[in-house]
């Protein structure tokens, strides 16, 4: 069993829809939870990160962490074609330790 | 603008060749990483380095070695390339104790024939 599980999709939604992405994990030591966005033929870039449990909002993006269920989510409101990308979750027990990545979910937002 | 630069965007090599992938960062970051990215498997850590001349094995180091002679440069070496090393290779860097924020290069797509 992988340490971090993420449904690879692909996910296709119409413009303006809410996109819901999630990951589950098995290591209860994880404390830092990140979402990276990767456009085609580019490297990933950090989109959001959350320490421990709770919600974090940044514009149209909301990240949620439920440590009791070992489940994290990313929501994209009012999705735009420019949000079409692969979204990777990542997590680590400590900010000086290596990251564990999910496989990535490919999202297409149709105009 | 911060930058991680990988020397080649595409590389085609033959089985058995020695392959060098170069990565340079201009952010004075202490930490540097090499990942490979394969469909359905996500990013897997090959090697990382927390300081000049320091290196640590990641999750899949077999068949690879690295070199970090200067702080800004981290090289990945395939001593004898094999077809199962065909992949996208991504270099990343971060500040010390800031691994939650990795800065990635654009990647090198390596094909081994």
Coordinates of C-alpha atoms in Angstrom, one line a residue:
Chain A
X1 CA 0.0 0.0 0.0
X2 CA 1.3 3.4 -0.9
X3 CA 1.9 5.9 1.8
X4 CA -0.2 8.6 0.0
X5 CA -3.1 7.7 -2.2
X6 CA -4.5 10.0 -4.8
X7 CA -7.0 9.3 -7.5
X8 CA -5.3 10.1 -10.8
X9 CA -8.6 11.0 -12.6
X10 CA -8.7 12.5 -15.1
X11 CA -11.3 15.0 -14.0
X12 CA -13.2 17.2 -16.5
X13 CA -15.5 20.0 -15.4
X14 CA -17.2 22.9 -17.0
X15 CA -16.0 26.4 -16.4
X16 CA -17.4 27.8 -13.1
X17 CA -17.8 24.4 -11.4
X18 CA -16.3 23.5 -8.1
X19 CA -13.4 21.1 -8.3
X20 CA -12.9 18.7 -5.4
X21 CA -9.6 16.9 -5.1
X22 CA -8.5 14.6 -2.2
X23 CA -5.8 12.4 -0.9
X24 CA -5.6 9.8 1.9
X25 CA -2.5 8.8 3.8
X26 CA -1.4 6.1 6.2
X27 CA 1.4 7.8 8.2
X28 CA -0.1 9.5 11.3
X29 CA 3.2 11.4 11.8
X30 CA 2.5 13.7 8.9
X31 CA 2.1 17.3 10.0
X32 CA 2.7 19.4 6.9
X33 CA 0.3 19.0 4.0
X34 CA 0.9 20.7 0.6
X35 CA -0.8 21.0 -2.7
X36 CA 1.4 21.5 -5.8
X37 CA 0.1 22.5 -9.2
X38 CA 1.9 21.3 -12.4
X39 CA 1.1 22.7 -15.8
X40 CA 1.9 20.6 -18.9
X41 CA 5.7 20.6 -19.6
X42 CA 6.5 22.5 -16.4
X43 CA 7.7 21.6 -12.9
X44 CA 5.3 21.6 -10.0
X45 CA 4.8 24.8 -8.0
X46 CA 3.5 25.1 -4.5
X47 CA -0.1 26.2 -4.4
X48 CA -1.0 25.9 -0.7
X49 CA 0.3 24.4 2.4
X50 CA -1.3 23.7 5.8
X51 CA 0.3 22.8 9.1
X52 CA -1.6 20.2 11.2
X53 CA -5.4 20.1 10.9
X54 CA -7.9 22.7 9.8
X55 CA -8.8 24.8 6.8
X56 CA -6.9 27.3 4.8
X57 CA -8.3 29.6 2.2
X58 CA -6.5 31.6 -0.5
X59 CA -8.8 33.3 -3.1
X60 CA -10.7 30.6 -5.0
X61 CA -8.7 27.8 -3.3
X62 CA -9.5 26.0 0.0
X63 CA -7.3 23.3 1.6
X64 CA -8.7 21.1 4.3
X65 CA -7.0 18.6 6.5
X66 CA -8.7 16.0 8.6
X67 CA -6.0 14.2 10.6
X68 CA -8.4 12.0 12.4
X69 CA -9.5 10.5 9.1
X70 CA -6.1 10.9 7.4
X71 CA -7.7 12.7 4.6
X72 CA -6.9 16.0 2.9
X73 CA -8.9 18.0 0.3
X74 CA -8.4 20.9 -2.1
X75 CA -11.4 22.8 -3.4
X76 CA -11.3 25.1 -6.4
X77 CA -14.3 27.5 -6.6
X78 CA -15.4 29.2 -9.9
X79 CA -13.0 27.1 -11.8
X80 CA -11.3 28.6 -14.9
X81 CA -9.7 27.0 -18.0
X82 CA -6.4 28.3 -16.6
X83 CA -6.9 25.9 -13.6
X84 CA -6.4 23.0 -16.0
X85 CA -3.3 21.2 -14.6
X86 CA -2.2 18.2 -12.6
X87 CA -2.6 18.7 -8.9
X88 CA -0.3 16.8 -6.6
X89 CA -0.7 16.4 -2.8
X90 CA 2.4 16.1 -0.7
X91 CA 3.0 15.7 3.0
X92 CA 5.8 15.3 5.5
X93 CA 6.2 14.8 9.3
X94 CA 8.6 17.7 9.6
X95 CA 9.8 20.7 7.5
X96 CA 13.3 19.3 7.4
X97 CA 12.3 15.9 6.2
X98 CA 11.6 14.6 2.7
X99 CA 8.1 14.9 1.2
X100 CA 5.8 12.0 0.2
X101 CA 3.8 12.8 -2.9
X102 CA 0.5 11.5 -4.3
X103 CA 0.4 10.3 -7.9
X104 CA -1.4 13.6 -9.0
X105 CA -4.9 14.2 -10.4
X106 CA -5.2 15.7 -13.9
X107 CA -7.9 18.3 -14.1
X108 CA -9.4 19.9 -17.3
X109 CA -11.7 22.9 -17.0
X110 CA -13.8 23.2 -20.2
X111 CA -14.6 26.7 -21.5
Chain B
X1 CA 12.4 35.8 -10.0
X2 CA 13.7 32.6 -8.3
X3 CA 14.9 29.9 -10.6
X4 CA 15.9 26.3 -10.8
X5 CA 17.4 25.5 -14.2
X6 CA 17.8 22.1 -15.7
X7 CA 20.3 21.9 -18.5
X8 CA 18.3 19.9 -21.0
X9 CA 14.6 19.7 -21.7
X10 CA 14.8 16.5 -23.7
X11 CA 17.6 13.8 -23.9
X12 CA 17.8 10.6 -25.9
X13 CA 20.5 8.2 -24.8
X14 CA 21.5 4.6 -25.6
X15 CA 21.5 1.7 -23.2
X16 CA 24.8 1.6 -21.3
X17 CA 25.7 5.2 -21.8
X18 CA 26.8 7.4 -18.9
X19 CA 24.3 10.2 -18.5
X20 CA 24.7 13.5 -16.7
X21 CA 21.7 15.7 -15.7
X22 CA 22.6 19.1 -14.4
X23 CA 20.6 21.4 -12.1
X24 CA 21.5 24.9 -11.0
X25 CA 19.6 27.1 -8.6
X26 CA 20.1 30.9 -8.0
X27 CA 18.3 31.2 -4.6
X28 CA 21.2 30.2 -2.3
X29 CA 19.1 27.3 -1.1
X30 CA 20.8 24.7 1.2
X31 CA 18.7 21.8 0.1
X32 CA 18.5 20.2 -3.4
X33 CA 16.6 17.2 -4.6
X34 CA 16.3 14.9 -7.6
X35 CA 13.0 13.2 -8.4
X36 CA 11.7 11.1 -11.2
X37 CA 8.1 11.4 -12.3
X38 CA 6.3 8.5 -13.9
X39 CA 2.6 8.2 -14.8
X40 CA 0.5 6.7 -12.0
X41 CA 3.5 6.7 -9.6
X42 CA 3.9 10.4 -8.9
X43 CA 7.2 11.9 -7.8
X44 CA 9.8 9.5 -6.3
X45 CA 12.8 10.8 -4.5
X46 CA 16.1 9.6 -5.9
X47 CA 18.7 11.5 -3.9
X48 CA 18.9 14.7 -1.9
X49 CA 21.6 17.0 -0.5
X50 CA 21.4 19.3 2.5
X51 CA 24.8 20.9 2.0
X52 CA 27.8 21.0 -0.3
X53 CA 29.4 17.6 -0.7
X54 CA 26.6 16.0 1.3
X55 CA 24.2 13.5 -0.2
X56 CA 21.6 11.2 1.1
X57 CA 19.7 8.3 -0.6
X58 CA 16.1 8.8 -1.3
X59 CA 13.5 6.1 -2.0
X60 CA 14.9 4.8 -5.3
X61 CA 18.7 5.4 -5.5
X62 CA 19.6 2.2 -7.3
X63 CA 21.4 2.9 -10.6
X64 CA 22.0 6.6 -9.8
X65 CA 24.6 8.7 -8.2
X66 CA 24.9 12.5 -7.5
X67 CA 27.4 15.2 -7.1
X68 CA 27.2 18.5 -5.3
X69 CA 30.6 20.3 -5.5
X70 CA 29.1 23.8 -5.3
X71 CA 26.0 25.0 -3.3
X72 CA 24.1 26.1 -6.4
X73 CA 24.7 22.9 -8.5
X74 CA 23.4 19.4 -8.1
X75 CA 24.1 16.8 -10.7
X76 CA 22.4 13.4 -11.2
X77 CA 24.5 10.7 -12.9
X78 CA 23.2 7.5 -14.5
X79 CA 26.3 5.3 -14.6
X80 CA 25.0 2.9 -17.2
X81 CA 21.6 4.0 -18.5
X82 CA 18.9 1.3 -18.9
X83 CA 15.5 1.4 -20.6
X84 CA 13.7 1.4 -17.2
X85 CA 15.3 4.8 -16.4
X86 CA 13.3 6.4 -19.2
X87 CA 11.4 9.0 -17.3
X88 CA 10.8 12.7 -16.5
X89 CA 13.5 13.9 -14.1
X90 CA 12.8 16.9 -11.8
X91 CA 15.3 18.9 -9.8
X92 CA 14.1 20.9 -6.8
X93 CA 15.6 23.1 -4.1
X94 CA 14.5 24.6 -0.8
X95 CA 15.7 26.6 2.1
X96 CA 16.9 24.7 5.2
X97 CA 14.0 23.5 7.3
X98 CA 11.6 24.8 4.6
X99 CA 11.0 21.6 2.7
X100 CA 7.3 22.3 2.6
X101 CA 8.2 24.8 -0.1
X102 CA 10.1 23.2 -2.9
X103 CA 11.1 25.1 -6.1
X104 CA 11.2 22.8 -9.1
X105 CA 12.9 23.1 -12.4
X106 CA 11.0 22.4 -15.7
X107 CA 12.2 18.8 -15.9
X108 CA 14.3 16.7 -18.3
X109 CA 12.5 14.1 -20.3
X110 CA 15.0 11.3 -20.7
X111 CA 14.5 8.5 -23.2
X112 CA 16.9 5.5 -23.0
X113 CA 16.8 3.4 -26.2

